Tab-separated table of C-alpha atoms in Angstrom:
chain	number	residue	atom	x	y	z
A	1	UNK	CA	-18.087	-8.811	-32.576
A	2	UNK	CA	-15.423	-6.276	-31.644
A	3	UNK	CA	-14.100	-8.615	-28.944
A	4	UNK	CA	-13.960	-11.583	-31.306
A	5	UNK	CA	-12.177	-9.537	-33.960
A	6	UNK	CA	-9.779	-8.111	-31.393
A	7	UNK	CA	-8.874	-11.587	-30.155
A	8	UNK	CA	-8.262	-12.824	-33.687
A	9	UNK	CA	-6.180	-9.757	-34.563
A	10	UNK	CA	-4.093	-10.339	-31.423
A	11	UNK	CA	-3.323	-13.888	-32.537
A	12	UNK	CA	-5.623	-15.940	-30.302
A	13	UNK	CA	-5.841	-19.500	-31.682
A	14	UNK	CA	-9.529	-19.791	-30.755
A	15	UNK	CA	-12.486	-17.664	-29.716
A	16	UNK	CA	-15.347	-18.578	-27.374
A	17	UNK	CA	-18.937	-17.691	-28.210
A	18	UNK	CA	-21.921	-17.824	-25.839
A	19	UNK	CA	-25.285	-18.244	-27.561
A	20	UNK	CA	-28.933	-17.588	-26.728
A	21	UNK	CA	-32.035	-17.884	-28.937
A	22	UNK	CA	-34.680	-15.176	-29.238
A	23	UNK	CA	-38.400	-15.927	-29.133
A	24	UNK	CA	-38.523	-15.988	-32.932
A	25	UNK	CA	-35.600	-18.389	-33.161
A	26	UNK	CA	-32.644	-16.144	-33.989
A	27	UNK	CA	-29.384	-17.246	-32.393
A	28	UNK	CA	-27.496	-14.306	-30.886
A	29	UNK	CA	-24.125	-14.049	-29.145
A	30	UNK	CA	-24.724	-13.059	-25.533
A	31	UNK	CA	-23.363	-14.624	-22.354
A	32	UNK	CA	-26.350	-13.828	-20.130
A	33	UNK	CA	-29.830	-15.151	-20.831
A	34	UNK	CA	-31.114	-11.749	-19.670
A	35	UNK	CA	-29.841	-8.475	-21.145
A	36	UNK	CA	-30.029	-6.299	-17.999
A	37	UNK	CA	-26.418	-6.566	-16.796
A	38	UNK	CA	-24.843	-5.527	-20.079
A	39	UNK	CA	-27.458	-3.282	-21.701
A	40	UNK	CA	-29.585	-1.838	-18.882
A	41	UNK	CA	-32.763	-3.251	-20.458
A	42	UNK	CA	-34.373	-6.033	-18.426
A	43	UNK	CA	-35.275	-8.532	-21.149
A	44	UNK	CA	-35.221	-12.302	-21.174
A	45	UNK	CA	-33.786	-13.133	-24.570
A	46	UNK	CA	-35.981	-16.237	-24.884
A	47	UNK	CA	-39.086	-14.055	-24.449
A	48	UNK	CA	-37.988	-11.266	-26.812
A	49	UNK	CA	-38.159	-11.015	-30.592
A	50	UNK	CA	-34.921	-10.449	-32.469
A	51	UNK	CA	-36.073	-6.989	-33.555
A	52	UNK	CA	-36.139	-5.901	-29.918
A	53	UNK	CA	-32.638	-7.266	-29.305
A	54	UNK	CA	-31.128	-5.459	-32.299
A	55	UNK	CA	-31.701	-2.013	-30.764
A	56	UNK	CA	-29.792	-2.871	-27.567
A	57	UNK	CA	-26.138	-2.043	-26.982
A	58	UNK	CA	-23.699	-3.780	-24.688
A	59	UNK	CA	-22.167	-1.209	-22.338
A	60	UNK	CA	-18.850	-2.272	-20.781
A	61	UNK	CA	-17.741	1.233	-19.795
A	62	UNK	CA	-17.939	0.510	-16.074
A	63	UNK	CA	-15.212	-2.109	-16.581
A	64	UNK	CA	-13.272	-0.916	-19.624
A	65	UNK	CA	-13.545	2.832	-19.039
A	66	UNK	CA	-15.688	5.706	-20.335
A	67	UNK	CA	-13.971	5.694	-23.724
A	68	UNK	CA	-15.146	2.174	-24.570
A	69	UNK	CA	-17.673	1.968	-27.389
A	70	UNK	CA	-21.182	0.601	-27.001
A	71	UNK	CA	-21.470	-2.611	-28.995
A	72	UNK	CA	-24.489	-4.358	-30.552
A	73	UNK	CA	-25.464	-7.939	-29.768
A	74	UNK	CA	-24.436	-9.839	-32.928
A	75	UNK	CA	-26.210	-12.701	-34.623
A	76	UNK	CA	-24.342	-15.976	-34.327
A	77	UNK	CA	-24.600	-16.505	-38.084
A	78	UNK	CA	-22.826	-13.199	-38.751
A	79	UNK	CA	-20.023	-14.194	-36.368
A	80	UNK	CA	-19.627	-17.603	-37.998
A	81	UNK	CA	-19.688	-16.123	-41.492
A	82	UNK	CA	-16.757	-13.906	-40.523
A	83	UNK	CA	-14.633	-16.364	-38.556
A	84	UNK	CA	-15.618	-19.991	-39.146
A	85	UNK	CA	-13.467	-20.376	-42.243
A	86	UNK	CA	-10.200	-19.649	-40.469
A	87	UNK	CA	-10.676	-19.881	-36.691
A	88	UNK	CA	-11.420	-22.471	-34.065
A	89	UNK	CA	-14.647	-21.467	-32.321
A	90	UNK	CA	-15.889	-22.845	-28.999
A	91	UNK	CA	-19.691	-22.544	-28.901
A	92	UNK	CA	-21.845	-22.771	-25.765
A	93	UNK	CA	-25.635	-22.840	-25.598
A	94	UNK	CA	-26.289	-20.709	-22.514
A	95	UNK	CA	-30.002	-21.478	-22.448
A	96	UNK	CA	-29.467	-25.216	-22.841
A	97	UNK	CA	-32.407	-25.526	-25.239
A	98	UNK	CA	-30.838	-24.926	-28.641
A	99	UNK	CA	-28.792	-28.055	-29.318
A	100	UNK	CA	-30.413	-29.008	-32.618
A	101	UNK	CA	-30.603	-25.452	-33.942
A	102	UNK	CA	-26.951	-24.848	-33.122
A	103	UNK	CA	-25.725	-28.100	-34.596
A	104	UNK	CA	-27.783	-27.516	-37.732
A	105	UNK	CA	-26.159	-24.121	-38.240
A	106	UNK	CA	-22.671	-25.426	-37.510
A	107	UNK	CA	-23.101	-28.242	-40.018
A	108	UNK	CA	-23.580	-25.712	-42.841
A	109	UNK	CA	-19.973	-24.530	-42.737
A	110	UNK	CA	-17.147	-26.278	-44.650
A	111	UNK	CA	-14.859	-28.456	-42.520
A	112	UNK	CA	-17.128	-27.777	-39.559
A	113	UNK	CA	-15.593	-30.538	-37.428
A	114	UNK	CA	-12.206	-28.853	-37.741
A	115	UNK	CA	-13.445	-25.417	-36.715
A	116	UNK	CA	-16.082	-25.916	-34.014
A	117	UNK	CA	-15.832	-27.244	-30.462
A	118	UNK	CA	-19.006	-27.943	-28.492
A	119	UNK	CA	-18.671	-26.355	-25.041
A	120	UNK	CA	-20.870	-27.031	-21.995
A	121	UNK	CA	-20.879	-27.604	-18.273
A	122	UNK	CA	-19.740	-31.158	-17.688
A	123	UNK	CA	-23.012	-32.205	-16.076
A	124	UNK	CA	-25.347	-30.880	-18.788
A	125	UNK	CA	-26.885	-32.872	-21.645
A	126	UNK	CA	-26.061	-32.134	-25.280
A	127	UNK	CA	-22.553	-33.442	-25.708
A	128	UNK	CA	-23.729	-36.784	-27.145
A	129	UNK	CA	-25.572	-35.090	-30.015
A	130	UNK	CA	-22.513	-32.984	-30.806
A	131	UNK	CA	-20.130	-35.923	-30.559
A	132	UNK	CA	-22.342	-38.037	-32.821
A	133	UNK	CA	-21.819	-35.462	-35.586
A	134	UNK	CA	-18.062	-35.562	-35.177
A	135	UNK	CA	-17.561	-32.421	-33.106
A	136	UNK	CA	-15.012	-32.296	-30.329
A	137	UNK	CA	-16.558	-31.585	-26.951
A	138	UNK	CA	-15.333	-29.530	-23.995
A	139	UNK	CA	-16.862	-30.181	-20.575
A	140	UNK	CA	-15.952	-27.742	-17.830
A	141	UNK	CA	-16.041	-27.874	-14.038
A	142	UNK	CA	-15.962	-25.293	-11.264
A	143	UNK	CA	-14.234	-27.723	-8.895
A	144	UNK	CA	-14.463	-31.397	-7.955
A	145	UNK	CA	-17.560	-31.194	-5.784
A	146	UNK	CA	-19.180	-34.599	-5.183
A	147	UNK	CA	-16.305	-36.348	-6.983
A	148	UNK	CA	-17.736	-35.266	-10.342
A	149	UNK	CA	-14.420	-35.521	-12.192
A	150	UNK	CA	-14.485	-39.320	-12.067
A	151	UNK	CA	-18.069	-39.549	-13.274
A	152	UNK	CA	-18.013	-36.918	-16.027
A	153	UNK	CA	-14.472	-36.312	-17.328
A	154	UNK	CA	-14.329	-39.498	-19.453
A	155	UNK	CA	-17.234	-38.224	-21.583
A	156	UNK	CA	-15.377	-35.286	-23.153
A	157	UNK	CA	-12.473	-34.725	-25.527
A	158	UNK	CA	-11.336	-31.575	-23.712
A	159	UNK	CA	-11.779	-30.622	-20.077
A	160	UNK	CA	-12.162	-27.235	-18.387
A	161	UNK	CA	-11.566	-25.977	-14.854
A	162	UNK	CA	-12.199	-22.663	-13.106
A	163	UNK	CA	-9.083	-20.830	-11.919
A	164	UNK	CA	-10.466	-20.788	-8.374
A	165	UNK	CA	-10.096	-24.563	-8.066
A	166	UNK	CA	-7.330	-25.768	-5.767
A	167	UNK	CA	-3.972	-26.940	-7.066
A	168	UNK	CA	-4.918	-30.482	-6.090
A	169	UNK	CA	-8.186	-30.321	-8.038
A	170	UNK	CA	-6.495	-28.983	-11.157
A	171	UNK	CA	-3.833	-31.698	-10.982
A	172	UNK	CA	-6.545	-34.324	-10.532
A	173	UNK	CA	-8.314	-33.203	-13.705
A	174	UNK	CA	-5.042	-33.052	-15.644
A	175	UNK	CA	-4.374	-36.653	-14.558
A	176	UNK	CA	-7.180	-37.871	-16.846
A	177	UNK	CA	-4.730	-37.339	-19.703
A	178	UNK	CA	-6.954	-35.027	-21.743
A	179	UNK	CA	-6.114	-31.412	-22.608
A	180	UNK	CA	-7.349	-29.127	-19.825
A	181	UNK	CA	-8.288	-25.475	-20.439
A	182	UNK	CA	-8.519	-23.127	-17.454
A	183	UNK	CA	-10.760	-20.063	-17.294
A	184	UNK	CA	-10.830	-17.127	-16.762
A	185	UNK	CA	-7.209	-16.037	-16.748
A	186	UNK	CA	-6.575	-12.291	-16.426
A	187	UNK	CA	-2.976	-12.018	-15.272
A	188	UNK	CA	0.414	-13.545	-15.967
A	189	UNK	CA	0.811	-14.980	-12.490
A	190	UNK	CA	-2.521	-16.780	-12.903
A	191	UNK	CA	-1.307	-18.067	-16.283
A	192	UNK	CA	1.972	-19.333	-14.872
A	193	UNK	CA	0.267	-20.995	-11.932
A	194	UNK	CA	-2.116	-23.146	-13.975
A	195	UNK	CA	0.382	-23.937	-16.721
A	196	UNK	CA	2.712	-25.150	-13.990
A	197	UNK	CA	-0.030	-27.518	-12.856
A	198	UNK	CA	-0.256	-29.123	-16.306
A	199	UNK	CA	-3.073	-27.094	-17.869
A	200	UNK	CA	-2.726	-26.941	-21.673
A	201	UNK	CA	-4.936	-23.987	-22.596
A	202	UNK	CA	-6.193	-20.686	-21.217
A	203	UNK	CA	-9.495	-18.903	-21.704
A	204	UNK	CA	-9.073	-15.207	-21.040
A	205	UNK	CA	-10.578	-11.793	-21.754
A	206	UNK	CA	-7.225	-10.007	-21.524
A	207	UNK	CA	-5.484	-11.869	-24.336
A	208	UNK	CA	-2.888	-9.324	-25.529
A	209	UNK	CA	-1.567	-9.045	-21.982
A	210	UNK	CA	-1.841	-12.648	-20.824
A	211	UNK	CA	-0.242	-14.023	-23.995
A	212	UNK	CA	2.842	-11.804	-23.661
A	213	UNK	CA	5.681	-11.218	-21.241
A	214	UNK	CA	6.765	-7.687	-22.115
A	215	UNK	CA	5.540	-4.214	-21.276
A	216	UNK	CA	3.292	-2.703	-23.943
A	217	UNK	CA	3.710	0.911	-22.759
A	218	UNK	CA	6.132	3.190	-20.953
A	219	UNK	CA	3.463	5.628	-19.752
A	220	UNK	CA	-0.156	5.481	-18.660
A	221	UNK	CA	-3.033	5.769	-21.140
A	222	UNK	CA	-5.587	7.373	-18.818
A	223	UNK	CA	-6.262	10.122	-21.383
A	224	UNK	CA	-7.781	7.562	-23.769
A	225	UNK	CA	-10.583	6.751	-21.335
A	226	UNK	CA	-10.016	3.019	-21.933
A	227	UNK	CA	-8.252	0.735	-19.495
A	228	UNK	CA	-5.060	-0.696	-20.971
A	229	UNK	CA	-4.683	-4.460	-21.243
A	230	UNK	CA	-2.993	-5.567	-18.033
A	231	UNK	CA	-4.174	-2.648	-15.877
A	232	UNK	CA	-6.341	-4.309	-13.234
A	233	UNK	CA	-7.737	-3.730	-9.725
A	234	UNK	CA	-6.582	-5.977	-6.897
A	235	UNK	CA	-9.967	-7.737	-6.981
A	236	UNK	CA	-11.295	-8.619	-10.433
A	237	UNK	CA	-14.764	-7.142	-10.085
A	238	UNK	CA	-16.677	-4.043	-11.132
A	239	UNK	CA	-16.886	-2.753	-7.567
A	240	UNK	CA	-13.116	-2.356	-7.416
A	241	UNK	CA	-12.407	-0.892	-10.833
A	242	UNK	CA	-10.994	2.654	-10.495
A	243	UNK	CA	-12.664	5.558	-12.259
A	244	UNK	CA	-10.860	6.767	-15.369
A	245	UNK	CA	-11.151	10.526	-15.994
A	246	UNK	CA	-9.890	11.056	-19.559
A	247	UNK	CA	-10.293	14.839	-19.650
A	248	UNK	CA	-7.982	15.107	-16.665
A	249	UNK	CA	-5.737	12.267	-17.875
A	250	UNK	CA	-6.300	10.721	-14.466
A	251	UNK	CA	-7.317	7.523	-12.718
A	252	UNK	CA	-9.118	7.791	-9.364
A	253	UNK	CA	-9.181	5.350	-6.450
A	254	UNK	CA	-12.090	5.981	-4.086
A	255	UNK	CA	-13.038	2.589	-2.649
A	256	UNK	CA	-14.101	1.927	0.927
A	257	UNK	CA	-10.999	-0.176	1.502
A	258	UNK	CA	-7.280	-0.070	0.953
A	259	UNK	CA	-6.765	-0.360	-2.802
A	260	UNK	CA	-4.238	-1.483	-5.351
A	261	UNK	CA	-4.287	-0.937	-9.120
A	262	UNK	CA	-1.811	-2.957	-11.170
A	263	UNK	CA	-0.266	-1.148	-14.138
A	264	UNK	CA	0.456	-4.375	-15.964
A	265	UNK	CA	0.648	-2.589	-19.305
A	266	UNK	CA	3.908	-0.998	-18.084
A	267	UNK	CA	5.444	-4.186	-16.722
A	268	UNK	CA	7.743	-5.804	-16.445
A	269	UNK	CA	10.389	-3.108	-16.577
A	270	UNK	CA	13.573	-4.275	-18.228
A	271	UNK	CA	16.572	-5.043	-16.062
A	272	UNK	CA	19.088	-2.361	-15.244
A	273	UNK	CA	18.708	1.137	-13.847
A	274	UNK	CA	15.039	2.154	-13.804
A	275	UNK	CA	13.011	5.244	-12.985
A	276	UNK	CA	9.293	5.598	-12.254
A	277	UNK	CA	7.505	8.935	-12.011
A	278	UNK	CA	3.923	9.841	-11.119
A	279	UNK	CA	1.764	12.620	-9.739
A	280	UNK	CA	-0.766	12.313	-6.901
A	281	UNK	CA	-3.657	14.577	-5.901
A	282	UNK	CA	-6.363	14.486	-3.270
A	283	UNK	CA	-9.397	16.481	-4.481
A	284	UNK	CA	-10.304	16.671	-0.792
A	285	UNK	CA	-7.834	15.661	1.869
A	286	UNK	CA	-8.564	12.329	3.579
A	287	UNK	CA	-9.403	12.226	7.278
A	288	UNK	CA	-6.222	12.175	9.295
A	289	UNK	CA	-2.826	13.574	8.385
A	290	UNK	CA	-1.347	10.102	8.085
A	291	UNK	CA	-3.527	8.711	5.309
A	292	UNK	CA	-1.342	7.898	2.326
A	293	UNK	CA	-1.230	6.983	-1.337
A	294	UNK	CA	1.577	6.057	-3.644
A	295	UNK	CA	3.308	3.420	-5.705
A	296	UNK	CA	4.154	-0.272	-5.449
A	297	UNK	CA	7.204	-1.396	-7.434
A	298	UNK	CA	9.916	-4.015	-7.720
A	299	UNK	CA	7.485	-6.953	-7.672
A	300	UNK	CA	8.593	-10.083	-9.577
A	301	UNK	CA	5.100	-10.776	-10.902
A	302	UNK	CA	1.675	-9.161	-11.269
A	303	UNK	CA	0.040	-10.612	-8.166
A	304	UNK	CA	-2.272	-8.263	-6.229
A	305	UNK	CA	-0.402	-5.808	-3.995
A	306	UNK	CA	-1.841	-3.536	-1.298
A	307	UNK	CA	-0.030	-1.499	1.313
A	308	UNK	CA	-0.121	-3.130	4.733
A	309	UNK	CA	-1.489	-6.427	3.405
A	310	UNK	CA	0.859	-9.435	3.644
A	311	UNK	CA	1.438	-11.382	0.466
A	312	UNK	CA	3.433	-14.130	-1.182
A	313	UNK	CA	5.300	-11.738	-3.476
A	314	UNK	CA	7.885	-9.292	-2.236
A	315	UNK	CA	8.432	-5.738	-3.385
A	316	UNK	CA	8.518	-2.127	-2.247
A	317	UNK	CA	6.064	0.682	-1.901
A	318	UNK	CA	6.375	4.409	-1.329
A	319	UNK	CA	3.574	6.358	0.345
A	320	UNK	CA	2.986	10.084	0.354
A	321	UNK	CA	1.118	11.056	3.527
A	322	UNK	CA	-1.260	14.008	3.716
A	323	UNK	CA	1.076	15.342	6.400
A	324	UNK	CA	3.836	15.580	3.802
A	325	UNK	CA	5.789	12.592	5.099
A	326	UNK	CA	7.185	10.259	2.422
A	327	UNK	CA	7.787	6.691	3.571
A	328	UNK	CA	9.405	3.740	1.818
A	329	UNK	CA	8.516	0.173	2.794
A	330	UNK	CA	9.819	-3.249	1.910
A	331	UNK	CA	7.149	-5.888	1.716
A	332	UNK	CA	8.682	-9.204	2.722
A	333	UNK	CA	7.354	-12.489	1.391
A	334	UNK	CA	4.906	-14.301	3.652
A	335	UNK	CA	3.759	-17.914	3.512
A	336	UNK	CA	0.854	-19.735	5.100
A	337	UNK	CA	-0.076	-18.412	8.515
A	338	UNK	CA	3.018	-16.231	8.706
A	339	UNK	CA	2.140	-12.530	8.406
A	340	UNK	CA	4.980	-10.051	8.715
A	341	UNK	CA	4.060	-6.376	8.553
A	342	UNK	CA	5.636	-4.128	5.928
A	343	UNK	CA	9.094	-2.978	6.994
A	344	UNK	CA	9.821	0.767	6.959
A	345	UNK	CA	13.231	1.202	5.330
A	346	UNK	CA	13.328	4.947	4.702
A	347	UNK	CA	11.441	8.196	5.174
A	348	UNK	CA	11.746	11.963	4.921
A	349	UNK	CA	9.614	14.974	5.802
A	350	UNK	CA	8.220	17.531	3.343
A	351	UNK	CA	5.594	20.217	3.546
A	352	UNK	CA	1.957	19.122	4.052
A	353	UNK	CA	-0.054	18.272	0.964
A	354	UNK	CA	-2.682	20.786	-0.178
A	355	UNK	CA	-6.054	19.545	-1.420
A	356	UNK	CA	-6.514	19.785	-5.174
A	357	UNK	CA	-2.770	20.188	-5.771
A	358	UNK	CA	-0.699	17.706	-7.747
A	359	UNK	CA	2.419	16.342	-6.063
A	360	UNK	CA	5.156	14.602	-8.046
A	361	UNK	CA	7.102	11.564	-6.856
A	362	UNK	CA	9.941	9.685	-8.492
A	363	UNK	CA	11.588	6.359	-7.711
A	364	UNK	CA	14.954	5.264	-9.082
A	365	UNK	CA	16.354	1.746	-8.821
A	366	UNK	CA	19.928	0.747	-9.560
A	367	UNK	CA	22.447	-1.830	-8.422
A	368	UNK	CA	23.249	0.204	-5.308
A	369	UNK	CA	19.735	0.777	-3.973
A	370	UNK	CA	16.679	3.024	-4.220
A	371	UNK	CA	16.270	6.778	-4.428
A	372	UNK	CA	12.867	8.321	-3.720
A	373	UNK	CA	12.113	12.011	-4.282
A	374	UNK	CA	9.230	14.398	-3.879
A	375	UNK	CA	9.600	16.634	-6.896
A	376	UNK	CA	9.222	20.395	-7.043
A	377	UNK	CA	10.565	21.172	-3.611
A	378	UNK	CA	13.777	21.414	-1.638
A	379	UNK	CA	16.755	19.330	-2.685
A	380	UNK	CA	16.522	17.650	0.706
A	381	UNK	CA	13.165	16.118	-0.218
A	382	UNK	CA	14.665	12.739	-1.032
A	383	UNK	CA	16.080	9.590	0.478
A	384	UNK	CA	18.634	7.098	-0.808
A	385	UNK	CA	18.224	3.596	0.586
A	386	UNK	CA	20.873	0.872	0.127
A	387	UNK	CA	18.381	-1.938	-0.395
A	388	UNK	CA	18.505	-4.307	-3.394
A	389	UNK	CA	16.333	-7.150	-2.106
A	390	UNK	CA	13.807	-6.867	-4.952
A	391	UNK	CA	14.325	-5.908	-8.556
A	392	UNK	CA	11.206	-7.253	-10.244
A	393	UNK	CA	9.606	-5.188	-12.960
A	394	UNK	CA	5.915	-4.823	-12.031
A	395	UNK	CA	4.316	-1.719	-10.549
A	396	UNK	CA	0.958	-0.431	-9.359
A	397	UNK	CA	-0.888	2.419	-7.670
A	398	UNK	CA	-1.910	2.354	-4.002
A	399	UNK	CA	-4.458	3.895	-1.641
A	400	UNK	CA	-3.400	2.858	1.868
A	401	UNK	CA	-6.461	3.932	3.898
A	402	UNK	CA	-9.972	2.380	4.103
A	403	UNK	CA	-12.001	5.586	3.914
A	404	UNK	CA	-13.782	6.199	0.562
A	405	UNK	CA	-11.947	9.490	0.001
A	406	UNK	CA	-10.746	9.869	-3.563
A	407	UNK	CA	-7.106	10.049	-4.577
A	408	UNK	CA	-6.059	10.735	-8.176
A	409	UNK	CA	-3.011	9.631	-10.174
A	410	UNK	CA	-1.639	10.862	-13.481
A	411	UNK	CA	1.550	11.212	-15.552
A	412	UNK	CA	2.826	7.750	-14.663
A	413	UNK	CA	5.962	6.847	-16.613
A	414	UNK	CA	8.404	3.988	-16.203
A	415	UNK	CA	11.512	2.833	-17.972
A	416	UNK	CA	15.239	3.036	-18.229
A	417	UNK	CA	16.790	5.784	-16.135
A	418	UNK	CA	19.066	6.633	-19.070
A	419	UNK	CA	16.304	6.829	-21.695
């Protein structure tokens, strides 16, 4: 319910509701047919009475952060009572056995055909019963396996496609001339890609960020214990989500791979002279003096960025090494099979980093170039680099080594250098 209300408050024109029925026939809003993933209790909803479901709480803290609230599993009727009068609601029967019960409930609401859309996988039954009662139908596809577009797309009013489909597949579905909605969209570059292919709508769980084009913050919100909209790991999965430590106002990267953490909430920076500041700490020093961590910046969009990994978006990154070396790299754009390594464009030596000690870095960008400093030390701990190749406004945090040794970040600020 909190997610639905949050989407409505943020201005979303529609919400999407997944539905399952309990053993005693109560329709509840839950994506999974089993409650284990979200509540920790291994229950099949179809085999459980509603009274058992009411005591469970959805726990999204592993994804949203430790400050996120536990949320109950709401009844569908309570959700519809709150929103059906004013919102468009896409409804999907996740169990595939509740068509008549769902349609019967939907029919009870005034102007139901104007407020409800029947949602289902394109190959499933059910759409005919919904269409016969005047409801619009949305059939969605993962891709075009077995030429299913041609066989199934004509049956629906609206069409859906997974963001992992190829450009050619998305264009092929758009060519049917019906509005296409793409899911799930988490970032602005994903949004721009599919809209450029002719998609008309987006289904996303990061609405305040995806629907906008401006920064929502000038500093990190790690102290809240809740991940800000737009702050995302380089792979959209629980395994790669950093740990947020609110008491220490810190975010920690400790994955067994090189890592990147987009601070989309702080991007894009406005044009003109800009300054970014942050602090870095290793609770225990990583193996090898040359392991590094730092900041990516200057990227024109919010595509994933990792140090040493070629990509289709250019930018810069600065790495603080455990040895005390500070290095600045330009990441040149790569296409197809081309893979050009990051180009070192500046460096300077400082004293070695001590475990458990915070080290401050700052990056300034202006029309003449870049200035990178390690704060709190000698005046010579800086480098000015006459490079203006990239002036995009997105930034992110980096761990440049594969070992699962934690590195912490805090006090990240970004904005006008004259502010």
